[in-house]
Amino acid sequence: MASNENNTVYQGNEPEDSNNMHCQGMINKDKRDAMAEGLLDLLRPAVEEVDLRVKSVRESQVELRQHIDDLDEVLKKLATEKEAPIELDGYVKKLTNCKRKITVINSILHNAQDRLQKLNQRISKNTGKRSSVLSVLTVNQMPEISIVDQSMSVQ
């Protein structure tokens, strides 16, 4: 091929070129791995924060449900023991409806928390897979890029 004083263009089958390509591939792989880790580190706190908040909401709803159950029992006891001047049946029905709604919301939050945990696991799992796929693709494309760059410097 052609050579200039300091610029040498190697053919793809020479040992220096393959070593150079291997080093460039390792550097690019390290950069991709660092980028993947950075993205994972960027997303992880958000997922963990949402997970923590979902847990706290679930705990408060369990506590609220317990208070509603206690109040429901007290109201039913009052209704059976003596005639109240106020009709409590409507309020008991409202409390029962609230209890049912809280149960539904608790179920929805539980499902959302499960999906967030699965998403976090998939992100971690796919990061490694994508890094290896990208390294294979980059190594296959590297000879074309380096030859073009070196041929431009010869001119």
mmCIF file of C-alpha atoms in Angstrom:
data_model
loop_
_atom_site.group_PDB
_atom_site.id
_atom_site.type_symbol
_atom_site.label_atom_id
_atom_site.label_comp_id
_atom_site.label_asym_id
_atom_site.label_seq_id
_atom_site.Cartn_x
_atom_site.Cartn_y
_atom_site.Cartn_z
ATOM 1 C CA MET A 1 0.000 0.000 0.000
ATOM 2 C CA ALA A 2 1.078 3.648 0.285
ATOM 3 C CA SER A 3 3.134 5.161 3.064
ATOM 4 C CA ASN A 4 4.121 8.663 4.019
ATOM 5 C CA GLU A 5 6.849 9.700 6.478
ATOM 6 C CA ASN A 6 4.770 9.253 9.650
ATOM 7 C CA ASN A 7 1.486 7.970 8.217
ATOM 8 C CA THR A 8 1.404 4.313 7.286
ATOM 9 C CA VAL A 9 -1.655 2.561 5.917
ATOM 10 C CA TYR A 10 -1.794 -1.140 6.804
ATOM 11 C CA GLN A 11 -3.686 -3.839 5.047
ATOM 12 C CA GLY A 12 -6.236 -5.712 7.143
ATOM 13 C CA ASN A 13 -4.094 -8.894 7.315
ATOM 14 C CA GLU A 14 -0.953 -7.384 8.858
ATOM 15 C CA PRO A 15 -0.360 -8.156 12.583
ATOM 16 C CA GLU A 16 0.031 -4.522 13.692
ATOM 17 C CA ASP A 17 -3.377 -3.678 12.237
ATOM 18 C CA SER A 18 -5.158 -6.544 13.979
ATOM 19 C CA ASN A 19 -3.519 -5.654 17.304
ATOM 20 C CA ASN A 20 -4.493 -2.027 16.780
ATOM 21 C CA MET A 21 -8.052 -3.033 15.950
ATOM 22 C CA HIS A 22 -8.204 -5.269 19.013
ATOM 23 C CA CYS A 23 -7.037 -2.403 21.248
ATOM 24 C CA GLN A 24 -9.558 -0.023 19.683
ATOM 25 C CA GLY A 25 -12.287 -2.620 20.126
ATOM 26 C CA MET A 26 -11.386 -3.014 23.808
ATOM 27 C CA ILE A 27 -11.387 0.761 24.311
ATOM 28 C CA ASN A 28 -14.779 1.086 22.604
ATOM 29 C CA LYS A 29 -16.123 -1.835 24.641
ATOM 30 C CA ASP A 30 -14.946 -0.130 27.827
ATOM 31 C CA LYS A 31 -16.632 3.102 26.733
ATOM 32 C CA ARG A 32 -19.881 1.264 25.945
ATOM 33 C CA ASP A 33 -19.757 -0.583 29.241
ATOM 34 C CA ALA A 34 -19.172 2.679 31.071
ATOM 35 C CA MET A 35 -22.079 4.284 29.203
ATOM 36 C CA ALA A 36 -24.362 1.333 29.954
ATOM 37 C CA GLU A 37 -23.384 1.451 33.616
ATOM 38 C CA GLY A 38 -23.989 5.196 33.623
ATOM 39 C CA LEU A 39 -27.474 4.768 32.186
ATOM 40 C CA LEU A 40 -28.220 2.007 34.649
ATOM 41 C CA ASP A 41 -26.951 4.168 37.505
ATOM 42 C CA LEU A 42 -29.078 7.032 36.189
ATOM 43 C CA LEU A 43 -32.277 4.963 36.077
ATOM 44 C CA ARG A 44 -31.737 2.908 39.225
ATOM 45 C CA PRO A 45 -32.378 5.756 41.734
ATOM 46 C CA ALA A 46 -35.639 6.695 40.016
ATOM 47 C CA VAL A 47 -36.866 3.106 40.031
ATOM 48 C CA GLU A 48 -35.806 2.660 43.655
ATOM 49 C CA GLU A 49 -37.503 5.925 44.664
ATOM 50 C CA VAL A 50 -40.750 4.915 42.975
ATOM 51 C CA ASP A 51 -40.497 1.501 44.599
ATOM 52 C CA LEU A 52 -39.938 3.091 48.012
ATOM 53 C CA ARG A 53 -42.901 5.427 47.571
ATOM 54 C CA VAL A 54 -45.146 2.582 46.432
ATOM 55 C CA LYS A 55 -44.155 0.645 49.547
ATOM 56 C CA SER A 56 -44.940 3.601 51.800
ATOM 57 C CA VAL A 57 -48.321 4.141 50.098
ATOM 58 C CA ARG A 58 -49.123 0.448 50.512
ATOM 59 C CA GLU A 59 -48.205 0.608 54.200
ATOM 60 C CA SER A 60 -50.352 3.697 54.764
ATOM 61 C CA GLN A 61 -53.255 2.072 52.944
ATOM 62 C CA VAL A 62 -52.962 -1.042 55.085
ATOM 63 C CA GLU A 63 -53.005 1.199 58.151
ATOM 64 C CA LEU A 64 -55.982 3.153 56.796
ATOM 65 C CA ARG A 65 -57.800 -0.075 56.032
ATOM 66 C CA GLN A 66 -57.248 -1.236 59.609
ATOM 67 C CA HIS A 67 -58.645 2.025 60.970
ATOM 68 C CA ILE A 68 -61.677 1.767 58.686
ATOM 69 C CA ASP A 69 -62.257 -1.832 59.812
ATOM 70 C CA ASP A 70 -62.051 -0.750 63.454
ATOM 71 C CA LEU A 71 -64.444 2.130 62.875
ATOM 72 C CA ASP A 72 -66.791 -0.155 60.945
ATOM 73 C CA GLU A 73 -66.905 -2.576 63.877
ATOM 74 C CA VAL A 74 -67.551 0.229 66.367
ATOM 75 C CA LEU A 75 -70.349 1.637 64.235
ATOM 76 C CA LYS A 76 -71.964 -1.761 63.786
ATOM 77 C CA LYS A 77 -71.735 -2.342 67.527
ATOM 78 C CA LEU A 78 -73.333 1.040 68.225
ATOM 79 C CA ALA A 79 -76.081 0.339 65.729
ATOM 80 C CA THR A 80 -76.982 -2.982 67.373
ATOM 81 C CA GLU A 81 -76.714 -1.832 71.004
ATOM 82 C CA LYS A 82 -79.010 1.145 70.935
ATOM 83 C CA GLU A 83 -81.025 3.176 68.589
ATOM 84 C CA ALA A 84 -78.983 6.086 67.415
ATOM 85 C CA PRO A 85 -80.648 9.415 66.799
ATOM 86 C CA ILE A 86 -78.721 9.557 63.530
ATOM 87 C CA GLU A 87 -79.105 6.987 60.795
ATOM 88 C CA LEU A 88 -75.689 5.316 60.483
ATOM 89 C CA ASP A 89 -76.450 2.796 57.752
ATOM 90 C CA GLY A 90 -75.493 5.256 55.018
ATOM 91 C CA TYR A 91 -72.157 5.932 56.682
ATOM 92 C CA VAL A 92 -71.496 2.238 57.175
ATOM 93 C CA LYS A 93 -72.138 1.676 53.454
ATOM 94 C CA LYS A 94 -69.769 4.527 52.565
ATOM 95 C CA LEU A 95 -67.083 3.028 54.796
ATOM 96 C CA THR A 96 -67.599 -0.365 53.191
ATOM 97 C CA ASN A 97 -67.249 1.187 49.736
ATOM 98 C CA CYS A 98 -64.078 3.006 50.819
ATOM 99 C CA LYS A 99 -62.697 -0.247 52.167
ATOM 100 C CA ARG A 100 -63.367 -1.964 48.835
ATOM 101 C CA LYS A 101 -61.738 0.887 46.883
ATOM 102 C CA ILE A 102 -58.660 0.800 49.092
ATOM 103 C CA THR A 103 -58.370 -2.926 48.518
ATOM 104 C CA VAL A 104 -58.509 -2.379 44.737
ATOM 105 C CA ILE A 105 -55.954 0.439 44.872
ATOM 106 C CA ASN A 106 -53.689 -1.663 47.070
ATOM 107 C CA SER A 107 -53.855 -4.445 44.486
ATOM 108 C CA ILE A 108 -53.029 -2.012 41.679
ATOM 109 C CA LEU A 109 -50.062 -0.612 43.611
ATOM 110 C CA HIS A 110 -48.821 -4.112 44.345
ATOM 111 C CA ASN A 111 -48.955 -4.958 40.625
ATOM 112 C CA ALA A 112 -47.172 -1.706 39.739
ATOM 113 C CA GLN A 113 -44.439 -2.462 42.261
ATOM 114 C CA ASP A 114 -43.991 -5.948 40.809
ATOM 115 C CA ARG A 115 -43.719 -4.494 37.296
ATOM 116 C CA LEU A 116 -41.130 -1.953 38.459
ATOM 117 C CA GLN A 117 -39.044 -4.678 40.032
ATOM 118 C CA LYS A 118 -39.231 -6.771 36.842
ATOM 119 C CA LEU A 119 -38.330 -3.705 34.766
ATOM 120 C CA ASN A 120 -35.299 -3.061 36.941
ATOM 121 C CA GLN A 121 -34.208 -6.683 36.526
ATOM 122 C CA ARG A 122 -34.688 -6.518 32.734
ATOM 123 C CA ILE A 123 -32.676 -3.298 32.514
ATOM 124 C CA SER A 124 -29.812 -4.911 34.376
ATOM 125 C CA LYS A 125 -30.026 -8.071 32.272
ATOM 126 C CA ASN A 126 -30.313 -6.310 28.904
ATOM 127 C CA THR A 127 -27.450 -3.929 29.627
ATOM 128 C CA GLY A 128 -24.990 -6.791 29.519
ATOM 129 C CA LYS A 129 -26.538 -8.313 26.398
ATOM 130 C CA ARG A 130 -26.521 -5.023 24.504
ATOM 131 C CA SER A 131 -22.920 -4.340 25.434
ATOM 132 C CA SER A 132 -21.823 -7.647 23.941
ATOM 133 C CA VAL A 133 -23.913 -7.116 20.768
ATOM 134 C CA LEU A 134 -22.560 -3.596 20.345
ATOM 135 C CA SER A 135 -18.980 -4.793 20.784
ATOM 136 C CA VAL A 136 -19.445 -7.381 18.031
ATOM 137 C CA LEU A 137 -21.003 -4.800 15.709
ATOM 138 C CA THR A 138 -18.310 -2.227 16.428
ATOM 139 C CA VAL A 139 -15.445 -4.671 15.893
ATOM 140 C CA ASN A 140 -16.957 -5.650 12.523
ATOM 141 C CA GLN A 141 -17.234 -2.002 11.479
ATOM 142 C CA MET A 142 -13.865 -0.859 12.833
ATOM 143 C CA PRO A 143 -11.615 -1.836 9.832
ATOM 144 C CA GLU A 144 -13.657 0.320 7.449
ATOM 145 C CA ILE A 145 -13.481 3.333 9.732
ATOM 146 C CA SER A 146 -9.745 3.125 10.424
ATOM 147 C CA ILE A 147 -8.834 2.589 6.755
ATOM 148 C CA VAL A 148 -10.936 5.589 5.723
ATOM 149 C CA ASP A 149 -9.385 7.766 8.448
ATOM 150 C CA GLN A 150 -5.864 6.721 7.518
ATOM 151 C CA SER A 151 -6.415 7.153 3.773
ATOM 152 C CA MET A 152 -7.679 10.678 4.422
ATOM 153 C CA SER A 153 -4.538 11.519 6.383
ATOM 154 C CA VAL A 154 -2.310 10.257 3.527
ATOM 155 C CA GLN A 155 -3.850 12.719 1.069
#
